[in-house]
Amino acid sequence: MLNMEKGGSISQSARDFFKSLTPAGVGVAIAATLFGEGPVFLLLKLLNDANLASSLAISWLTIIFIIAGIFSIFASLYYRMPIQFGFSIPAVAIIGSALLRYQFSDILGAVLISGLIVLLLGVTGLFKWVLRYIPIPVIQGMIAGALVTYGIAIIKAIVADPIVAGGTFLIFIVFSLIPVISRRFPPILSALILGFVIALAVGRVDISTITFSLSSLTFVAPTFNLGAILELTIPLAILTVGFGNIQAIGILKTQGYNPPVNSFVVLSGIGTIINSLFGGHNAVVGGPTIAMMAGPEIGEKDQRYSAAVLAGFLMIVVAILSPIVISFTRSVPTTFIDVLAGVAMLSVIANNFTQAFSSPLKMGALFALMTTLSGITLFNIGSTLWAIIFGTIISLLLERDAYLQIVKNTKY
């Protein structure tokens, strides 16, 4: 159905869940959920900057975690391998810049269409052709350009607010230098807790705005703006198909699994469509979190799925508590959120720069990076789509042999 690979017995995997779950699996499920909290700060910064109504912000955060949790549970039980869904981090950066030019409902219309494109690519198998001819280094150059501004925001925040922002960043650095702690408790969470204490101590927290309520979903009717569609749908679809999915496929193959490649794309498309109706954005397979769950230290090969199932349930818990998270961000200084969002992205930014510019397609990656940073608008289309187009053309013209070799060797 829908060109999805056939799996096993969901009921049998569910019956085997508790006996398959190891102490290491429990630990890594919690760690993977906490890891997922890091990119949330990027999303929270976007929500603050866009000044969305609280109901829309809560719905956005709720739906992306609910869908990620449900899809993680289903896929892991059905295919009996560690599969975790999440949300696209680079897509947040792209949407953040587009919100300066388009209405929120216009953005959701573009997200919806990108989800339909992803679903079509998965059902037909055409995503393999798309990923063959659009080089990953070009995509990484575009991502680096979209995310680096969040890194720069750290510097601006520290200069503007040395006590809260500077103190929070210093805490992140100190705890990153203590491996015995950082391996078990992400430094960003240390920065969150102790940075909040600093902000509270200097009177920069409005406790009265923090509410303790459960989440709710708000249906948002998408609207279709041609400019938003042309600017966003292709980059969002490419990111959904080609970023987390590729990482996850490679990681699972390395560990001896036969990953359901088509299902990854089909489910990402369906998840994106559902997300868009409640204010959310693109659903993807989470490569880094799958890497945490797929190794032999978690248990036998047919037991490791249980860690991803547990992580899926934990993500649903996070979704239920999303109003607390949203109200918290509106009670603290924006510079505090800027630092948390920036440090959450540091490794992602560094990895994209490293991988893009260590490839044979450096010029294509560079032009994609520069085009994204330029913020240009041509024919009412923003820079992210032009970054992919220009980067690919430059690679084809200036790095033709390497480009054709990569096209020839790319298989999924």
Short mmCIF file of C-alpha atoms in Angstrom, two decimals:
data_model
loop_
_atom_site.label_atom_id
_atom_site.label_comp_id
_atom_site.label_asym_id
_atom_site.label_seq_id
_atom_site.Cartn_x
_atom_site.Cartn_y
_atom_site.Cartn_z
CA MET A 1 0.00 0.00 0.00
CA LEU A 2 1.34 3.43 -1.02
CA ASN A 3 4.52 1.65 -2.17
CA MET A 4 5.51 1.06 1.48
CA GLU A 5 7.70 -1.93 2.23
CA LYS A 6 6.01 -4.84 4.00
CA GLY A 7 6.85 -5.18 7.67
CA GLY A 8 6.15 -7.73 10.37
CA SER A 9 3.56 -8.24 13.07
CA ILE A 10 2.84 -5.10 15.08
CA SER A 11 1.04 -7.13 17.75
CA GLN A 12 4.00 -9.49 18.16
CA SER A 13 6.44 -6.61 18.48
CA ALA A 14 4.11 -5.00 21.04
CA ARG A 15 3.98 -8.24 23.06
CA ASP A 16 7.78 -8.44 22.98
CA PHE A 17 8.24 -4.79 23.96
CA PHE A 18 8.95 -5.11 27.68
CA LYS A 19 11.23 -8.13 27.37
CA SER A 20 13.13 -6.40 24.54
CA LEU A 21 13.61 -3.16 26.46
CA THR A 22 17.01 -3.03 28.15
CA PRO A 23 18.29 -0.55 30.77
CA ALA A 24 20.51 0.91 28.02
CA GLY A 25 17.43 1.22 25.80
CA VAL A 26 15.55 3.14 28.49
CA GLY A 27 18.51 5.46 28.96
CA VAL A 28 18.95 6.14 25.28
CA ALA A 29 15.20 6.73 24.78
CA ILE A 30 15.30 9.42 27.46
CA ALA A 31 18.51 10.85 25.98
CA ALA A 32 17.01 10.87 22.47
CA THR A 33 13.96 12.74 23.75
CA LEU A 34 16.19 15.26 25.52
CA PHE A 35 18.29 15.55 22.34
CA GLY A 36 15.08 16.39 20.52
CA GLU A 37 14.48 19.21 22.97
CA GLY A 38 17.58 21.08 21.73
CA PRO A 39 16.18 21.97 18.29
CA VAL A 40 12.94 22.98 19.99
CA PHE A 41 14.70 26.15 21.12
CA LEU A 42 15.20 27.10 17.47
CA LEU A 43 11.47 26.62 16.92
CA LEU A 44 10.65 28.55 20.08
CA LYS A 45 12.81 31.45 18.90
CA LEU A 46 10.91 31.46 15.62
CA LEU A 47 7.58 31.45 17.46
CA ASN A 48 8.69 34.37 19.63
CA ASP A 49 10.06 36.37 16.70
CA ALA A 50 6.89 35.80 14.65
CA ASN A 51 4.72 36.85 17.61
CA LEU A 52 2.18 34.13 16.85
CA ALA A 53 -0.89 33.78 19.06
CA SER A 54 -0.29 31.38 21.95
CA SER A 55 -2.94 28.96 20.64
CA LEU A 56 -1.13 28.67 17.29
CA ALA A 57 2.29 28.30 18.91
CA ILE A 58 0.96 25.56 21.23
CA SER A 59 -0.73 23.77 18.35
CA TRP A 60 2.46 23.89 16.25
CA LEU A 61 4.60 22.40 18.99
CA THR A 62 1.93 19.85 19.95
CA ILE A 63 1.24 18.45 16.50
CA ILE A 64 4.87 17.97 15.46
CA PHE A 65 5.60 15.97 18.62
CA ILE A 66 2.37 13.96 18.51
CA ILE A 67 2.89 12.93 14.88
CA ALA A 68 6.58 12.18 15.52
CA GLY A 69 5.65 10.04 18.52
CA ILE A 70 2.85 8.11 16.81
CA PHE A 71 4.84 7.49 13.63
CA SER A 72 7.90 6.41 15.66
CA ILE A 73 5.82 3.87 17.58
CA PHE A 74 4.11 2.52 14.44
CA ALA A 75 7.23 2.26 12.26
CA SER A 76 9.39 0.73 14.99
CA LEU A 77 6.79 -1.91 15.87
CA TYR A 78 5.95 -2.69 12.23
CA TYR A 79 9.52 -2.95 10.94
CA ARG A 80 11.04 -4.09 14.28
CA MET A 81 13.96 -1.72 14.00
CA PRO A 82 14.75 1.60 15.75
CA ILE A 83 12.98 4.27 13.69
CA GLN A 84 12.31 7.69 15.16
CA PHE A 85 10.49 10.51 13.44
CA GLY A 86 10.92 14.17 14.29
CA PHE A 87 10.66 17.54 12.61
CA SER A 88 12.96 19.20 10.09
CA ILE A 89 15.39 21.58 11.81
CA PRO A 90 16.57 23.37 8.63
CA ALA A 91 12.94 23.83 7.60
CA VAL A 92 12.40 25.91 10.75
CA ALA A 93 15.12 28.32 9.62
CA ILE A 94 13.66 28.60 6.12
CA ILE A 95 10.15 29.17 7.43
CA GLY A 96 11.45 31.72 9.93
CA SER A 97 12.79 33.97 7.19
CA ALA A 98 9.68 33.46 5.03
CA LEU A 99 7.39 34.58 7.88
CA LEU A 100 8.80 38.07 7.41
CA ARG A 101 7.16 38.19 3.97
CA TYR A 102 4.11 35.92 4.09
CA GLN A 103 1.10 35.26 6.28
CA PHE A 104 1.26 32.19 8.54
CA SER A 105 -1.56 30.51 6.60
CA ASP A 106 0.40 31.07 3.35
CA ILE A 107 3.38 29.27 4.91
CA LEU A 108 1.14 26.37 5.92
CA GLY A 109 -0.22 26.17 2.37
CA ALA A 110 3.33 25.78 1.08
CA VAL A 111 4.10 23.18 3.77
CA LEU A 112 0.97 21.25 2.78
CA ILE A 113 1.97 21.21 -0.88
CA SER A 114 5.53 20.16 0.03
CA GLY A 115 4.00 17.25 1.96
CA LEU A 116 1.93 16.24 -1.06
CA ILE A 117 5.06 16.38 -3.24
CA VAL A 118 6.99 14.23 -0.75
CA LEU A 119 4.12 11.72 -0.62
CA LEU A 120 4.02 11.58 -4.42
CA LEU A 121 7.79 11.10 -4.61
CA GLY A 122 7.56 8.27 -2.10
CA VAL A 123 4.61 6.49 -3.73
CA THR A 124 6.21 6.67 -7.19
CA GLY A 125 9.80 6.13 -6.03
CA LEU A 126 10.86 9.28 -7.90
CA PHE A 127 12.61 10.65 -4.79
CA LYS A 128 15.63 8.49 -5.72
CA TRP A 129 15.90 10.38 -9.03
CA VAL A 130 15.57 13.77 -7.29
CA LEU A 131 18.31 12.96 -4.79
CA ARG A 132 20.59 11.70 -7.54
CA TYR A 133 20.63 14.96 -9.48
CA ILE A 134 20.51 17.51 -6.63
CA PRO A 135 23.83 17.04 -4.81
CA ILE A 136 23.76 16.66 -1.03
CA PRO A 137 26.69 19.16 -0.61
CA VAL A 138 24.54 21.83 -2.32
CA ILE A 139 21.66 21.08 0.05
CA GLN A 140 24.10 21.25 2.98
CA GLY A 141 25.43 24.60 1.75
CA MET A 142 21.90 25.95 1.66
CA ILE A 143 21.20 24.59 5.16
CA ALA A 144 24.42 26.10 6.50
CA GLY A 145 23.44 29.49 5.10
CA ALA A 146 19.97 29.26 6.65
CA LEU A 147 21.22 28.19 10.08
CA VAL A 148 24.39 30.26 10.52
CA THR A 149 22.34 33.35 11.36
CA TYR A 150 21.18 31.58 14.50
CA GLY A 151 24.80 31.08 15.48
CA ILE A 152 25.51 34.75 14.86
CA ALA A 153 22.55 35.59 17.12
CA ILE A 154 24.54 34.13 20.05
CA ILE A 155 27.20 36.81 19.64
CA LYS A 156 24.63 39.60 19.32
CA ALA A 157 22.75 38.36 22.39
CA ILE A 158 25.89 38.21 24.55
CA VAL A 159 26.85 41.77 23.59
CA ALA A 160 23.32 43.05 24.25
CA ASP A 161 22.78 41.11 27.48
CA PRO A 162 26.11 39.98 29.01
CA ILE A 163 24.64 38.84 32.32
CA VAL A 164 21.80 36.54 31.22
CA ALA A 165 22.91 35.65 27.67
CA GLY A 166 26.63 35.65 28.49
CA GLY A 167 26.08 33.65 31.66
CA THR A 168 23.95 31.09 29.84
CA PHE A 169 26.56 30.65 27.12
CA LEU A 170 29.36 30.32 29.69
CA ILE A 171 27.41 27.58 31.48
CA PHE A 172 27.01 25.73 28.17
CA ILE A 173 30.77 25.91 27.54
CA VAL A 174 31.70 24.81 31.08
CA PHE A 175 29.39 21.78 31.08
CA SER A 176 30.52 20.84 27.56
CA LEU A 177 34.04 20.57 28.98
CA ILE A 178 32.98 18.00 31.59
CA PRO A 179 32.49 14.75 29.63
CA VAL A 180 31.32 12.72 32.62
CA ILE A 181 28.29 15.02 32.85
CA SER A 182 27.77 15.99 29.21
CA ARG A 183 27.55 12.36 28.07
CA ARG A 184 24.58 11.79 30.39
CA PHE A 185 22.98 15.22 30.56
CA PRO A 186 23.11 17.49 27.49
CA PRO A 187 24.96 20.77 28.19
CA ILE A 188 22.10 22.72 26.64
CA LEU A 189 19.80 21.53 29.43
CA SER A 190 22.36 22.64 32.03
CA ALA A 191 22.42 26.03 30.28
CA LEU A 192 18.60 26.11 30.28
CA ILE A 193 18.27 25.39 34.01
CA LEU A 194 21.15 27.49 35.35
CA GLY A 195 20.61 30.28 32.82
CA PHE A 196 17.01 30.49 33.99
CA VAL A 197 18.27 30.75 37.59
CA ILE A 198 20.50 33.69 36.54
CA ALA A 199 17.60 35.43 34.78
CA LEU A 200 15.40 34.86 37.81
CA ALA A 201 18.06 36.17 40.19
CA VAL A 202 18.42 39.45 38.29
CA GLY A 203 14.67 39.97 37.99
CA ARG A 204 14.36 39.23 34.26
CA VAL A 205 11.67 36.53 34.52
CA ASP A 206 7.93 37.22 34.56
CA ILE A 207 6.72 34.20 36.55
CA SER A 208 3.09 35.29 36.20
CA THR A 209 3.08 34.40 32.48
CA ILE A 210 4.00 30.74 33.06
CA THR A 211 0.87 28.59 32.85
CA PHE A 212 0.45 24.94 33.80
CA SER A 213 -2.10 23.58 31.38
CA LEU A 214 -2.37 20.74 28.88
CA SER A 215 -2.04 21.12 25.14
CA SER A 216 -4.72 21.53 22.51
CA LEU A 217 -4.74 21.57 18.72
CA THR A 218 -5.98 24.46 16.60
CA PHE A 219 -7.03 23.81 13.01
CA VAL A 220 -5.54 26.41 10.68
CA ALA A 221 -6.96 26.57 7.17
CA PRO A 222 -4.02 26.86 4.77
CA THR A 223 -4.07 29.55 2.10
CA PHE A 224 -2.17 29.37 -1.14
CA ASN A 225 0.08 32.27 -2.07
CA LEU A 226 1.94 31.74 -5.34
CA GLY A 227 5.09 33.45 -4.08
CA ALA A 228 5.23 31.32 -0.93
CA ILE A 229 4.55 28.16 -2.93
CA LEU A 230 7.31 28.87 -5.46
CA GLU A 231 9.79 29.88 -2.77
CA LEU A 232 9.19 27.16 -0.18
CA THR A 233 7.68 23.96 -1.53
CA ILE A 234 10.70 22.61 -3.44
CA PRO A 235 13.31 23.39 -0.74
CA LEU A 236 11.04 21.99 2.00
CA ALA A 237 10.31 18.85 -0.03
CA ILE A 238 14.01 18.30 -0.76
CA LEU A 239 14.91 18.76 2.91
CA THR A 240 12.19 16.33 3.95
CA VAL A 241 13.23 13.67 1.46
CA GLY A 242 16.96 14.15 1.46
CA PHE A 243 18.33 15.10 4.84
CA GLY A 244 17.26 13.02 7.84
CA ASN A 245 16.19 10.15 5.61
CA ILE A 246 19.63 9.73 4.06
CA GLN A 247 21.33 9.77 7.46
CA ALA A 248 18.87 7.23 8.83
CA ILE A 249 19.26 4.89 5.86
CA GLY A 250 23.06 4.91 6.15
CA ILE A 251 23.02 4.36 9.92
CA LEU A 252 20.56 1.47 9.80
CA LYS A 253 22.40 -0.23 6.92
CA THR A 254 25.65 0.05 8.86
CA GLN A 255 24.03 -1.81 11.77
CA GLY A 256 22.80 -4.62 9.51
CA TYR A 257 19.19 -3.53 9.01
CA ASN A 258 17.35 -3.29 5.70
CA PRO A 259 15.64 0.11 6.16
CA PRO A 260 12.24 0.69 4.50
CA VAL A 261 13.38 3.54 2.27
CA ASN A 262 10.07 4.16 0.50
CA SER A 263 8.17 4.06 3.79
CA PHE A 264 10.43 6.73 5.26
CA VAL A 265 9.46 9.10 2.45
CA VAL A 266 5.76 8.17 2.35
CA LEU A 267 5.32 8.57 6.12
CA SER A 268 7.26 11.85 6.07
CA GLY A 269 4.85 13.15 3.42
CA ILE A 270 1.75 12.04 5.33
CA GLY A 271 3.12 13.48 8.58
CA THR A 272 3.88 16.81 6.91
CA ILE A 273 0.35 17.05 5.48
CA ILE A 274 -1.22 16.39 8.90
CA ASN A 275 1.18 18.81 10.63
CA SER A 276 0.32 21.61 8.20
CA LEU A 277 -3.37 21.48 9.11
CA PHE A 278 -2.61 22.28 12.75
CA GLY A 279 0.13 24.86 12.33
CA GLY A 280 3.08 22.45 12.12
CA HIS A 281 5.82 21.96 9.57
CA ASN A 282 7.69 19.12 7.88
CA ALA A 283 7.99 15.69 9.49
CA VAL A 284 11.21 13.76 8.87
CA VAL A 285 13.05 10.66 10.02
CA GLY A 286 15.55 11.62 12.73
CA GLY A 287 19.00 10.40 11.68
CA PRO A 288 20.98 11.47 14.79
CA THR A 289 18.48 9.95 17.24
CA ILE A 290 18.35 6.70 15.29
CA ALA A 291 22.15 6.59 15.55
CA MET A 292 21.78 6.68 19.34
CA MET A 293 19.41 3.68 19.31
CA ALA A 294 20.78 1.43 16.57
CA GLY A 295 24.07 0.25 18.12
CA PRO A 296 24.79 -3.12 19.78
CA GLU A 297 25.14 -1.51 23.21
CA ILE A 298 21.33 -1.14 23.25
CA GLY A 299 20.75 -4.88 22.97
CA GLU A 300 20.32 -7.61 20.38
CA LYS A 301 19.49 -6.49 16.87
CA ASP A 302 15.80 -7.46 17.12
CA GLN A 303 15.45 -5.77 20.54
CA ARG A 304 16.61 -2.25 19.69
CA TYR A 305 13.26 -1.20 18.24
CA SER A 306 11.93 -1.02 21.79
CA ALA A 307 14.07 2.05 22.58
CA ALA A 308 12.48 3.96 19.67
CA VAL A 309 8.99 2.87 20.77
CA LEU A 310 9.63 4.21 24.28
CA ALA A 311 11.02 7.44 22.83
CA GLY A 312 7.82 7.76 20.78
CA PHE A 313 5.69 7.62 23.93
CA LEU A 314 7.96 10.18 25.61
CA MET A 315 7.50 12.53 22.64
CA ILE A 316 3.74 12.34 23.09
CA VAL A 317 4.21 13.33 26.74
CA VAL A 318 6.24 16.34 25.59
CA ALA A 319 3.40 17.25 23.20
CA ILE A 320 0.85 17.17 26.03
CA LEU A 321 2.99 19.55 28.09
CA SER A 322 3.68 22.02 25.26
CA PRO A 323 1.68 24.95 26.77
CA ILE A 324 4.11 25.03 29.69
CA VAL A 325 7.03 25.25 27.26
CA ILE A 326 5.44 28.05 25.21
CA SER A 327 4.52 30.13 28.26
CA PHE A 328 8.02 29.64 29.67
CA THR A 329 9.64 31.14 26.56
CA ARG A 330 7.43 34.22 26.86
CA SER A 331 8.44 34.75 30.48
CA VAL A 332 12.20 35.03 29.88
CA PRO A 333 14.39 37.53 27.96
CA THR A 334 14.57 36.98 24.19
CA THR A 335 18.37 37.04 24.46
CA PHE A 336 18.14 33.93 26.66
CA ILE A 337 16.16 32.10 23.95
CA ASP A 338 18.58 33.38 21.28
CA VAL A 339 21.52 31.76 23.07
CA LEU A 340 19.68 28.46 23.66
CA ALA A 341 18.55 28.30 20.02
CA GLY A 342 22.06 29.12 18.80
CA VAL A 343 23.94 26.59 20.93
CA ALA A 344 21.38 23.92 20.02
CA MET A 345 22.37 24.45 16.39
CA LEU A 346 26.16 24.69 16.76
CA SER A 347 26.92 21.06 15.96
CA VAL A 348 24.37 21.03 13.11
CA ILE A 349 25.92 24.16 11.59
CA ALA A 350 29.47 22.83 12.02
CA ASN A 351 28.57 19.43 10.52
CA ASN A 352 26.94 21.02 7.49
CA PHE A 353 29.95 23.25 6.84
CA THR A 354 32.34 20.33 7.29
CA GLN A 355 30.46 17.92 5.05
CA ALA A 356 29.63 20.49 2.37
CA PHE A 357 33.18 21.78 2.01
CA SER A 358 34.99 18.46 2.38
CA SER A 359 33.15 17.15 -0.68
CA PRO A 360 34.35 17.45 -4.30
CA LEU A 361 31.49 19.92 -4.94
CA LYS A 362 32.85 22.81 -2.89
CA MET A 363 31.95 25.53 -5.39
CA GLY A 364 28.34 24.39 -5.64
CA ALA A 365 28.08 24.28 -1.86
CA LEU A 366 29.68 27.72 -1.59
CA PHE A 367 27.28 29.31 -4.07
CA ALA A 368 24.34 27.70 -2.29
CA LEU A 369 25.62 29.12 1.01
CA MET A 370 26.20 32.62 -0.43
CA THR A 371 22.86 32.69 -2.22
CA THR A 372 21.00 31.76 0.96
CA LEU A 373 22.85 34.39 3.00
CA SER A 374 22.20 37.03 0.35
CA GLY A 375 18.48 36.91 1.07
CA ILE A 376 17.75 37.75 -2.57
CA THR A 377 14.28 37.67 -4.07
CA LEU A 378 13.99 37.05 -7.81
CA PHE A 379 10.58 36.84 -9.53
CA ASN A 380 9.07 37.02 -6.04
CA ILE A 381 10.87 33.81 -5.04
CA GLY A 382 13.17 33.83 -2.01
CA SER A 383 16.78 32.78 -1.75
CA THR A 384 16.43 29.16 -0.57
CA LEU A 385 15.12 27.83 -3.87
CA TRP A 386 17.66 29.91 -5.83
CA ALA A 387 20.41 28.50 -3.60
CA ILE A 388 19.58 24.96 -4.71
CA ILE A 389 19.25 25.98 -8.38
CA PHE A 390 22.41 28.12 -8.53
CA GLY A 391 24.47 25.67 -6.45
CA THR A 392 23.53 22.75 -8.70
CA ILE A 393 24.24 24.73 -11.89
CA ILE A 394 27.64 25.88 -10.58
CA SER A 395 28.60 22.30 -9.69
CA LEU A 396 27.52 21.12 -13.13
CA LEU A 397 29.55 23.85 -14.84
CA LEU A 398 32.68 24.12 -12.67
CA GLU A 399 32.83 20.65 -11.09
CA ARG A 400 31.31 18.64 -13.89
CA ASP A 401 33.41 15.47 -13.56
CA ALA A 402 32.86 15.22 -9.80
CA TYR A 403 29.16 16.00 -10.21
CA LEU A 404 28.65 13.31 -12.85
CA GLN A 405 30.61 10.81 -10.77
CA ILE A 406 28.38 11.48 -7.76
CA VAL A 407 25.26 11.13 -9.91
CA LYS A 408 26.54 7.81 -11.20
CA ASN A 409 27.38 6.44 -7.76
CA THR A 410 24.31 7.68 -5.87
CA LYS A 411 22.00 4.79 -5.02
CA TYR A 412 19.27 4.40 -2.41
#
